[in-house]
């Protein structure tokens, strides 16, 4: 079935460092791809999305490009801030059990230090 | 409402007791989803509602878990005879257009079974 694999954390960076969180997927058809972020004590928030191959989603300085040839959707940010510390989830709109739903990766915890 | 509302935000219960978790989706969102997030784990799909019907219950872990939705709005997830392994954050999400466009999540209910 459809699935998402993302790099294990935690990822620890200093402020202003470059961030990459890897995400690859397995899916039939043409899923939409998402990054969600979960700040401490809060629910998941949609960070960005891409609906077709070569689309680039971007928000709050984060970006990710839908790469069909490598089945990847890596999250990047050029200069992280302490306030970016959170858990990041990659997800796809895939088919599981016959119904379309969001299928999530295990999450990657990011800690940014001053 | 403006967002997805879940109650209670925290629930501590004794092993063997029944619990009810409530989700109030965004007004007009016909699709509603329940997920479970265990400590350090990703998001595990539980059940999907379209209107008041639940076409996909494939993620419910046992027959102790059930859910209903009334009036195409509020949903209740019930766990009977709770066990310690039921301890987790239970997240509800709703969507107007389906998984391909992403969900809006509530802040979750943290359930602790002692």
PDB file of C-alpha atoms in Angstrom:
ATOM      1  CA  UNK A   1       0.000   0.000   0.000  1.00  0.00           C
ATOM      2  CA  UNK A   2       0.854   3.658  -0.091  1.00  0.00           C
ATOM      3  CA  UNK A   3       3.457   4.790   2.419  1.00  0.00           C
ATOM      4  CA  UNK A   4       5.742   7.634   3.462  1.00  0.00           C
ATOM      5  CA  UNK A   5       9.281   7.375   4.802  1.00  0.00           C
ATOM      6  CA  UNK A   6      11.009  10.347   6.370  1.00  0.00           C
ATOM      7  CA  UNK A   7      14.382  10.744   7.983  1.00  0.00           C
ATOM      8  CA  UNK A   8      14.640   9.916  11.635  1.00  0.00           C
ATOM      9  CA  UNK A   9      15.272  12.613  14.143  1.00  0.00           C
ATOM     10  CA  UNK A  10      15.983  14.395  16.176  1.00  0.00           C
ATOM     11  CA  UNK A  11      17.655  16.941  13.963  1.00  0.00           C
ATOM     12  CA  UNK A  12      19.586  19.493  15.991  1.00  0.00           C
ATOM     13  CA  UNK A  13      20.747  22.706  14.359  1.00  0.00           C
ATOM     14  CA  UNK A  14      22.094  26.078  15.331  1.00  0.00           C
ATOM     15  CA  UNK A  15      20.107  29.155  14.468  1.00  0.00           C
ATOM     16  CA  UNK A  16      20.577  30.316  10.850  1.00  0.00           C
ATOM     17  CA  UNK A  17      21.710  26.867   9.690  1.00  0.00           C
ATOM     18  CA  UNK A  18      20.344  25.243   6.529  1.00  0.00           C
ATOM     19  CA  UNK A  19      17.664  22.605   7.033  1.00  0.00           C
ATOM     20  CA  UNK A  20      16.832  19.553   4.976  1.00  0.00           C
ATOM     21  CA  UNK A  21      14.384  16.875   6.106  1.00  0.00           C
ATOM     22  CA  UNK A  22      14.160  14.004   3.651  1.00  0.00           C
ATOM     23  CA  UNK A  23      10.858  12.435   2.656  1.00  0.00           C
ATOM     24  CA  UNK A  24      10.234   9.696   0.104  1.00  0.00           C
ATOM     25  CA  UNK A  25       6.999   8.008  -0.761  1.00  0.00           C
ATOM     26  CA  UNK A  26       5.439   4.976  -2.381  1.00  0.00           C
ATOM     27  CA  UNK A  27       2.087   5.446  -4.044  1.00  0.00           C
ATOM     28  CA  UNK A  28      -0.090   4.320  -6.886  1.00  0.00           C
ATOM     29  CA  UNK A  29      -1.553   7.058  -8.988  1.00  0.00           C
ATOM     30  CA  UNK A  30      -0.767  10.713  -8.513  1.00  0.00           C
ATOM     31  CA  UNK A  31      -0.999  11.732  -4.865  1.00  0.00           C
ATOM     32  CA  UNK A  32      -0.851  15.221  -3.425  1.00  0.00           C
ATOM     33  CA  UNK A  33       2.046  15.718  -1.016  1.00  0.00           C
ATOM     34  CA  UNK A  34       2.072  17.672   2.229  1.00  0.00           C
ATOM     35  CA  UNK A  35       4.250  18.843   5.065  1.00  0.00           C
ATOM     36  CA  UNK A  36       2.544  19.371   8.413  1.00  0.00           C
ATOM     37  CA  UNK A  37       4.171  20.923  11.480  1.00  0.00           C
ATOM     38  CA  UNK A  38       3.348  20.265  15.123  1.00  0.00           C
ATOM     39  CA  UNK A  39       4.600  22.839  17.616  1.00  0.00           C
ATOM     40  CA  UNK A  40       4.928  21.759  21.259  1.00  0.00           C
ATOM     41  CA  UNK A  41       1.529  21.220  22.856  1.00  0.00           C
ATOM     42  CA  UNK A  42      -0.388  21.976  19.677  1.00  0.00           C
ATOM     43  CA  UNK A  43      -2.173  20.105  16.901  1.00  0.00           C
ATOM     44  CA  UNK A  44      -0.871  19.636  13.386  1.00  0.00           C
ATOM     45  CA  UNK A  45      -0.840  22.606  11.048  1.00  0.00           C
ATOM     46  CA  UNK A  46      -0.518  22.439   7.291  1.00  0.00           C
ATOM     47  CA  UNK A  47       2.838  23.961   6.359  1.00  0.00           C
ATOM     48  CA  UNK A  48       2.843  23.500   2.589  1.00  0.00           C
ATOM     49  CA  UNK A  49       1.595  21.231  -0.149  1.00  0.00           C
ATOM     50  CA  UNK A  50       2.100  20.294  -3.799  1.00  0.00           C
ATOM     51  CA  UNK A  51      -0.504  18.656  -5.966  1.00  0.00           C
ATOM     52  CA  UNK A  52       1.423  17.549  -9.041  1.00  0.00           C
ATOM     53  CA  UNK A  53       4.894  16.684 -10.254  1.00  0.00           C
ATOM     54  CA  UNK A  54       7.441  19.531 -10.296  1.00  0.00           C
ATOM     55  CA  UNK A  55       5.190  21.752  -8.177  1.00  0.00           C
ATOM     56  CA  UNK A  56       6.990  23.629  -5.411  1.00  0.00           C
ATOM     57  CA  UNK A  57       5.126  24.284  -2.191  1.00  0.00           C
ATOM     58  CA  UNK A  58       6.373  27.122   0.007  1.00  0.00           C
ATOM     59  CA  UNK A  59       5.423  28.864   3.229  1.00  0.00           C
ATOM     60  CA  UNK A  60       7.223  30.728   6.045  1.00  0.00           C
ATOM     61  CA  UNK A  61      10.584  30.293   4.301  1.00  0.00           C
ATOM     62  CA  UNK A  62      10.130  26.531   3.952  1.00  0.00           C
ATOM     63  CA  UNK A  63       9.872  24.885   0.562  1.00  0.00           C
ATOM     64  CA  UNK A  64       9.565  21.431  -0.956  1.00  0.00           C
ATOM     65  CA  UNK A  65       9.445  20.245  -4.558  1.00  0.00           C
ATOM     66  CA  UNK A  66       7.349  17.297  -5.752  1.00  0.00           C
ATOM     67  CA  UNK A  67       9.860  15.027  -7.524  1.00  0.00           C
ATOM     68  CA  UNK A  68       8.080  12.184  -9.254  1.00  0.00           C
ATOM     69  CA  UNK A  69      11.248  10.701 -10.740  1.00  0.00           C
ATOM     70  CA  UNK A  70      12.782  10.206  -7.288  1.00  0.00           C
ATOM     71  CA  UNK A  71       9.449   9.899  -5.424  1.00  0.00           C
ATOM     72  CA  UNK A  72      10.620  12.540  -2.982  1.00  0.00           C
ATOM     73  CA  UNK A  73       9.330  15.683  -1.285  1.00  0.00           C
ATOM     74  CA  UNK A  74      12.241  16.955   0.813  1.00  0.00           C
ATOM     75  CA  UNK A  75      11.630  19.919   3.111  1.00  0.00           C
ATOM     76  CA  UNK A  76      14.197  22.732   3.074  1.00  0.00           C
ATOM     77  CA  UNK A  77      14.749  26.062   4.747  1.00  0.00           C
ATOM     78  CA  UNK A  78      17.707  28.310   4.182  1.00  0.00           C
ATOM     79  CA  UNK A  79      18.034  29.749   7.678  1.00  0.00           C
ATOM     80  CA  UNK A  80      16.225  28.188  10.626  1.00  0.00           C
ATOM     81  CA  UNK A  81      15.113  30.037  13.735  1.00  0.00           C
ATOM     82  CA  UNK A  82      14.585  28.839  17.292  1.00  0.00           C
ATOM     83  CA  UNK A  83      10.848  29.235  16.694  1.00  0.00           C
ATOM     84  CA  UNK A  84      11.033  26.527  13.994  1.00  0.00           C
ATOM     85  CA  UNK A  85      11.625  23.893  16.684  1.00  0.00           C
ATOM     86  CA  UNK A  86       8.781  21.410  16.193  1.00  0.00           C
ATOM     87  CA  UNK A  87       7.935  18.003  14.778  1.00  0.00           C
ATOM     88  CA  UNK A  88       7.544  17.891  11.000  1.00  0.00           C
ATOM     89  CA  UNK A  89       5.378  15.291   9.268  1.00  0.00           C
ATOM     90  CA  UNK A  90       5.453  14.413   5.598  1.00  0.00           C
ATOM     91  CA  UNK A  91       2.184  13.049   4.208  1.00  0.00           C
ATOM     92  CA  UNK A  92       0.514  12.007   0.991  1.00  0.00           C
ATOM     93  CA  UNK A  93      -3.096  11.716  -0.059  1.00  0.00           C
ATOM     94  CA  UNK A  94      -3.078   8.049  -0.858  1.00  0.00           C
ATOM     95  CA  UNK A  95      -5.349   5.097  -1.042  1.00  0.00           C
ATOM     96  CA  UNK A  96      -5.401   2.676   1.810  1.00  0.00           C
ATOM     97  CA  UNK A  97      -8.194   0.273   2.547  1.00  0.00           C
ATOM     98  CA  UNK A  98      -9.937   1.472  -0.605  1.00  0.00           C
ATOM     99  CA  UNK A  99     -10.407   5.059   0.531  1.00  0.00           C
ATOM    100  CA  UNK A 100      -8.453   8.198  -0.014  1.00  0.00           C
ATOM    101  CA  UNK A 101      -6.885   9.551   3.150  1.00  0.00           C
ATOM    102  CA  UNK A 102      -3.729  11.254   4.360  1.00  0.00           C
ATOM    103  CA  UNK A 103      -0.945   8.800   5.095  1.00  0.00           C
ATOM    104  CA  UNK A 104       1.771  10.183   7.347  1.00  0.00           C
ATOM    105  CA  UNK A 105       5.414   9.535   7.919  1.00  0.00           C
ATOM    106  CA  UNK A 106       6.695   8.960  11.452  1.00  0.00           C
ATOM    107  CA  UNK A 107       7.651  12.597  11.961  1.00  0.00           C
ATOM    108  CA  UNK A 108      11.025  14.302  12.409  1.00  0.00           C
ATOM    109  CA  UNK A 109      11.734  16.353  15.495  1.00  0.00           C
ATOM    110  CA  UNK A 110      13.730  19.533  14.840  1.00  0.00           C
ATOM    111  CA  UNK A 111      15.498  21.362  17.669  1.00  0.00           C
ATOM    112  CA  UNK A 112      17.089  24.717  16.871  1.00  0.00           C
ATOM    113  CA  UNK A 113      19.490  26.239  19.398  1.00  0.00           C
ATOM    114  CA  UNK A 114      20.500  29.898  19.639  1.00  0.00           C
TER     115      UNK A 114
ATOM    116  CA  UNK B   1     -16.812  27.171  14.024  1.00  0.00           C
ATOM    117  CA  UNK B   2     -13.544  28.762  13.017  1.00  0.00           C
ATOM    118  CA  UNK B   3     -11.502  25.648  13.608  1.00  0.00           C
ATOM    119  CA  UNK B   4     -11.748  22.007  14.640  1.00  0.00           C
ATOM    120  CA  UNK B   5     -12.539  21.787  18.326  1.00  0.00           C
ATOM    121  CA  UNK B   6     -11.807  18.746  20.476  1.00  0.00           C
ATOM    122  CA  UNK B   7     -12.776  18.055  24.046  1.00  0.00           C
ATOM    123  CA  UNK B   8     -11.574  17.340  26.584  1.00  0.00           C
ATOM    124  CA  UNK B   9      -8.030  18.480  25.924  1.00  0.00           C
ATOM    125  CA  UNK B  10      -6.756  16.097  28.582  1.00  0.00           C
ATOM    126  CA  UNK B  11      -8.333  12.996  30.072  1.00  0.00           C
ATOM    127  CA  UNK B  12      -6.964  10.729  32.765  1.00  0.00           C
ATOM    128  CA  UNK B  13      -8.928   7.555  33.333  1.00  0.00           C
ATOM    129  CA  UNK B  14      -8.555   4.332  35.234  1.00  0.00           C
ATOM    130  CA  UNK B  15      -7.919   1.110  33.398  1.00  0.00           C
ATOM    131  CA  UNK B  16     -11.201  -0.596  32.551  1.00  0.00           C
ATOM    132  CA  UNK B  17     -13.304   2.576  32.411  1.00  0.00           C
ATOM    133  CA  UNK B  18     -15.038   3.838  29.268  1.00  0.00           C
ATOM    134  CA  UNK B  19     -14.162   7.226  27.754  1.00  0.00           C
ATOM    135  CA  UNK B  20     -15.765   9.478  25.158  1.00  0.00           C
ATOM    136  CA  UNK B  21     -13.801  11.945  23.086  1.00  0.00           C
ATOM    137  CA  UNK B  22     -15.590  14.686  21.174  1.00  0.00           C
ATOM    138  CA  UNK B  23     -14.794  16.418  17.906  1.00  0.00           C
ATOM    139  CA  UNK B  24     -16.532  19.480  16.510  1.00  0.00           C
ATOM    140  CA  UNK B  25     -15.412  19.952  12.889  1.00  0.00           C
ATOM    141  CA  UNK B  26     -15.363  23.114  10.830  1.00  0.00           C
ATOM    142  CA  UNK B  27     -18.897  23.992   9.797  1.00  0.00           C
ATOM    143  CA  UNK B  28     -19.717  22.571   6.380  1.00  0.00           C
ATOM    144  CA  UNK B  29     -16.847  20.080   6.286  1.00  0.00           C
ATOM    145  CA  UNK B  30     -18.390  16.805   5.248  1.00  0.00           C
ATOM    146  CA  UNK B  31     -15.309  14.624   5.747  1.00  0.00           C
ATOM    147  CA  UNK B  32     -14.075  13.882   9.261  1.00  0.00           C
ATOM    148  CA  UNK B  33     -11.119  11.733  10.307  1.00  0.00           C
ATOM    149  CA  UNK B  34      -9.797  10.371  13.592  1.00  0.00           C
ATOM    150  CA  UNK B  35      -6.102   9.589  14.065  1.00  0.00           C
ATOM    151  CA  UNK B  36      -4.080   8.400  17.039  1.00  0.00           C
ATOM    152  CA  UNK B  37      -0.602   9.612  17.897  1.00  0.00           C
ATOM    153  CA  UNK B  38       1.247   7.480  20.412  1.00  0.00           C
ATOM    154  CA  UNK B  39       4.342   8.767  22.191  1.00  0.00           C
ATOM    155  CA  UNK B  40       7.173   9.133  19.709  1.00  0.00           C
ATOM    156  CA  UNK B  41       5.111   7.596  16.933  1.00  0.00           C
ATOM    157  CA  UNK B  42       3.564   8.904  13.755  1.00  0.00           C
ATOM    158  CA  UNK B  43      -0.109   9.291  13.089  1.00  0.00           C
ATOM    159  CA  UNK B  44      -2.206   6.158  12.942  1.00  0.00           C
ATOM    160  CA  UNK B  45      -5.478   6.392  11.001  1.00  0.00           C
ATOM    161  CA  UNK B  46      -8.530   5.198  12.912  1.00  0.00           C
ATOM    162  CA  UNK B  47     -11.749   6.041  11.045  1.00  0.00           C
ATOM    163  CA  UNK B  48     -13.170   8.221   8.266  1.00  0.00           C
ATOM    164  CA  UNK B  49     -16.643   9.734   8.097  1.00  0.00           C
ATOM    165  CA  UNK B  50     -18.353  11.138   5.042  1.00  0.00           C
ATOM    166  CA  UNK B  51     -21.435  12.840   6.390  1.00  0.00           C
ATOM    167  CA  UNK B  52     -22.844  10.553   9.067  1.00  0.00           C
ATOM    168  CA  UNK B  53     -21.560   7.372   7.432  1.00  0.00           C
ATOM    169  CA  UNK B  54     -18.231   5.716   8.188  1.00  0.00           C
ATOM    170  CA  UNK B  55     -17.171   3.986   4.985  1.00  0.00           C
ATOM    171  CA  UNK B  56     -13.684   3.290   6.309  1.00  0.00           C
ATOM    172  CA  UNK B  57     -13.267   1.920   9.822  1.00  0.00           C
ATOM    173  CA  UNK B  58     -10.189  -0.079   8.933  1.00  0.00           C
ATOM    174  CA  UNK B  59      -7.931   1.616  11.477  1.00  0.00           C
ATOM    175  CA  UNK B  60      -9.940   0.928  14.613  1.00  0.00           C
ATOM    176  CA  UNK B  61      -7.578  -1.296  16.635  1.00  0.00           C
ATOM    177  CA  UNK B  62     -10.186  -3.450  18.361  1.00  0.00           C
ATOM    178  CA  UNK B  63     -13.899  -3.782  18.981  1.00  0.00           C
ATOM    179  CA  UNK B  64     -13.444  -1.690  22.131  1.00  0.00           C
ATOM    180  CA  UNK B  65     -13.198   1.321  19.828  1.00  0.00           C
ATOM    181  CA  UNK B  66     -16.245   2.828  18.148  1.00  0.00           C
ATOM    182  CA  UNK B  67     -17.245   6.176  16.725  1.00  0.00           C
ATOM    183  CA  UNK B  68     -20.325   7.943  15.524  1.00  0.00           C
ATOM    184  CA  UNK B  69     -21.182  11.193  13.845  1.00  0.00           C
ATOM    185  CA  UNK B  70     -24.517  12.953  14.036  1.00  0.00           C
ATOM    186  CA  UNK B  71     -26.067  15.709  11.951  1.00  0.00           C
ATOM    187  CA  UNK B  72     -23.074  15.628   9.668  1.00  0.00           C
ATOM    188  CA  UNK B  73     -21.234  17.522  12.355  1.00  0.00           C
ATOM    189  CA  UNK B  74     -20.099  16.427  15.821  1.00  0.00           C
ATOM    190  CA  UNK B  75     -18.316  13.106  16.176  1.00  0.00           C
ATOM    191  CA  UNK B  76     -17.691  11.033  19.287  1.00  0.00           C
ATOM    192  CA  UNK B  77     -14.957   8.420  19.618  1.00  0.00           C
ATOM    193  CA  UNK B  78     -15.689   5.921  22.389  1.00  0.00           C
ATOM    194  CA  UNK B  79     -13.163   3.588  23.941  1.00  0.00           C
ATOM    195  CA  UNK B  80     -14.620   0.900  26.163  1.00  0.00           C
ATOM    196  CA  UNK B  81     -12.742  -0.898  28.920  1.00  0.00           C
ATOM    197  CA  UNK B  82      -9.659   1.247  28.438  1.00  0.00           C
ATOM    198  CA  UNK B  83      -6.205  -0.326  28.573  1.00  0.00           C
ATOM    199  CA  UNK B  84      -2.849   1.299  29.234  1.00  0.00           C
ATOM    200  CA  UNK B  85      -1.852   0.861  25.593  1.00  0.00           C
ATOM    201  CA  UNK B  86      -4.745   3.166  24.668  1.00  0.00           C
ATOM    202  CA  UNK B  87      -2.790   6.084  26.145  1.00  0.00           C
ATOM    203  CA  UNK B  88      -2.114   8.481  23.265  1.00  0.00           C
ATOM    204  CA  UNK B  89      -3.145  11.773  21.718  1.00  0.00           C
ATOM    205  CA  UNK B  90      -6.322  11.381  19.697  1.00  0.00           C
ATOM    206  CA  UNK B  91      -6.522  13.833  16.824  1.00  0.00           C
ATOM    207  CA  UNK B  92      -9.570  14.771  14.807  1.00  0.00           C
ATOM    208  CA  UNK B  93      -9.436  16.452  11.411  1.00  0.00           C
ATOM    209  CA  UNK B  94     -12.004  17.687   8.934  1.00  0.00           C
ATOM    210  CA  UNK B  95     -11.941  18.513   5.265  1.00  0.00           C
ATOM    211  CA  UNK B  96     -14.282  20.174   2.783  1.00  0.00           C
ATOM    212  CA  UNK B  97     -12.876  18.713  -0.378  1.00  0.00           C
ATOM    213  CA  UNK B  98     -11.242  15.484   0.700  1.00  0.00           C
ATOM    214  CA  UNK B  99      -7.759  14.258   1.429  1.00  0.00           C
ATOM    215  CA  UNK B 100      -6.212  15.588  -1.779  1.00  0.00           C
ATOM    216  CA  UNK B 101      -6.593  19.136  -0.469  1.00  0.00           C
ATOM    217  CA  UNK B 102      -5.412  18.411   3.060  1.00  0.00           C
ATOM    218  CA  UNK B 103      -7.100  18.451   6.413  1.00  0.00           C
ATOM    219  CA  UNK B 104      -7.536  20.899   9.273  1.00  0.00           C
ATOM    220  CA  UNK B 105      -6.647  19.286  12.580  1.00  0.00           C
ATOM    221  CA  UNK B 106      -7.894  19.945  16.068  1.00  0.00           C
ATOM    222  CA  UNK B 107      -5.508  20.264  18.997  1.00  0.00           C
ATOM    223  CA  UNK B 108      -6.192  16.740  20.142  1.00  0.00           C
ATOM    224  CA  UNK B 109      -7.219  14.962  23.303  1.00  0.00           C
ATOM    225  CA  UNK B 110      -4.384  13.539  25.396  1.00  0.00           C
ATOM    226  CA  UNK B 111      -5.678  10.323  26.973  1.00  0.00           C
ATOM    227  CA  UNK B 112      -3.786   8.759  29.853  1.00  0.00           C
ATOM    228  CA  UNK B 113      -4.921   5.401  31.206  1.00  0.00           C
ATOM    229  CA  UNK B 114      -3.597   4.655  34.698  1.00  0.00           C
TER     230      UNK B 114
END
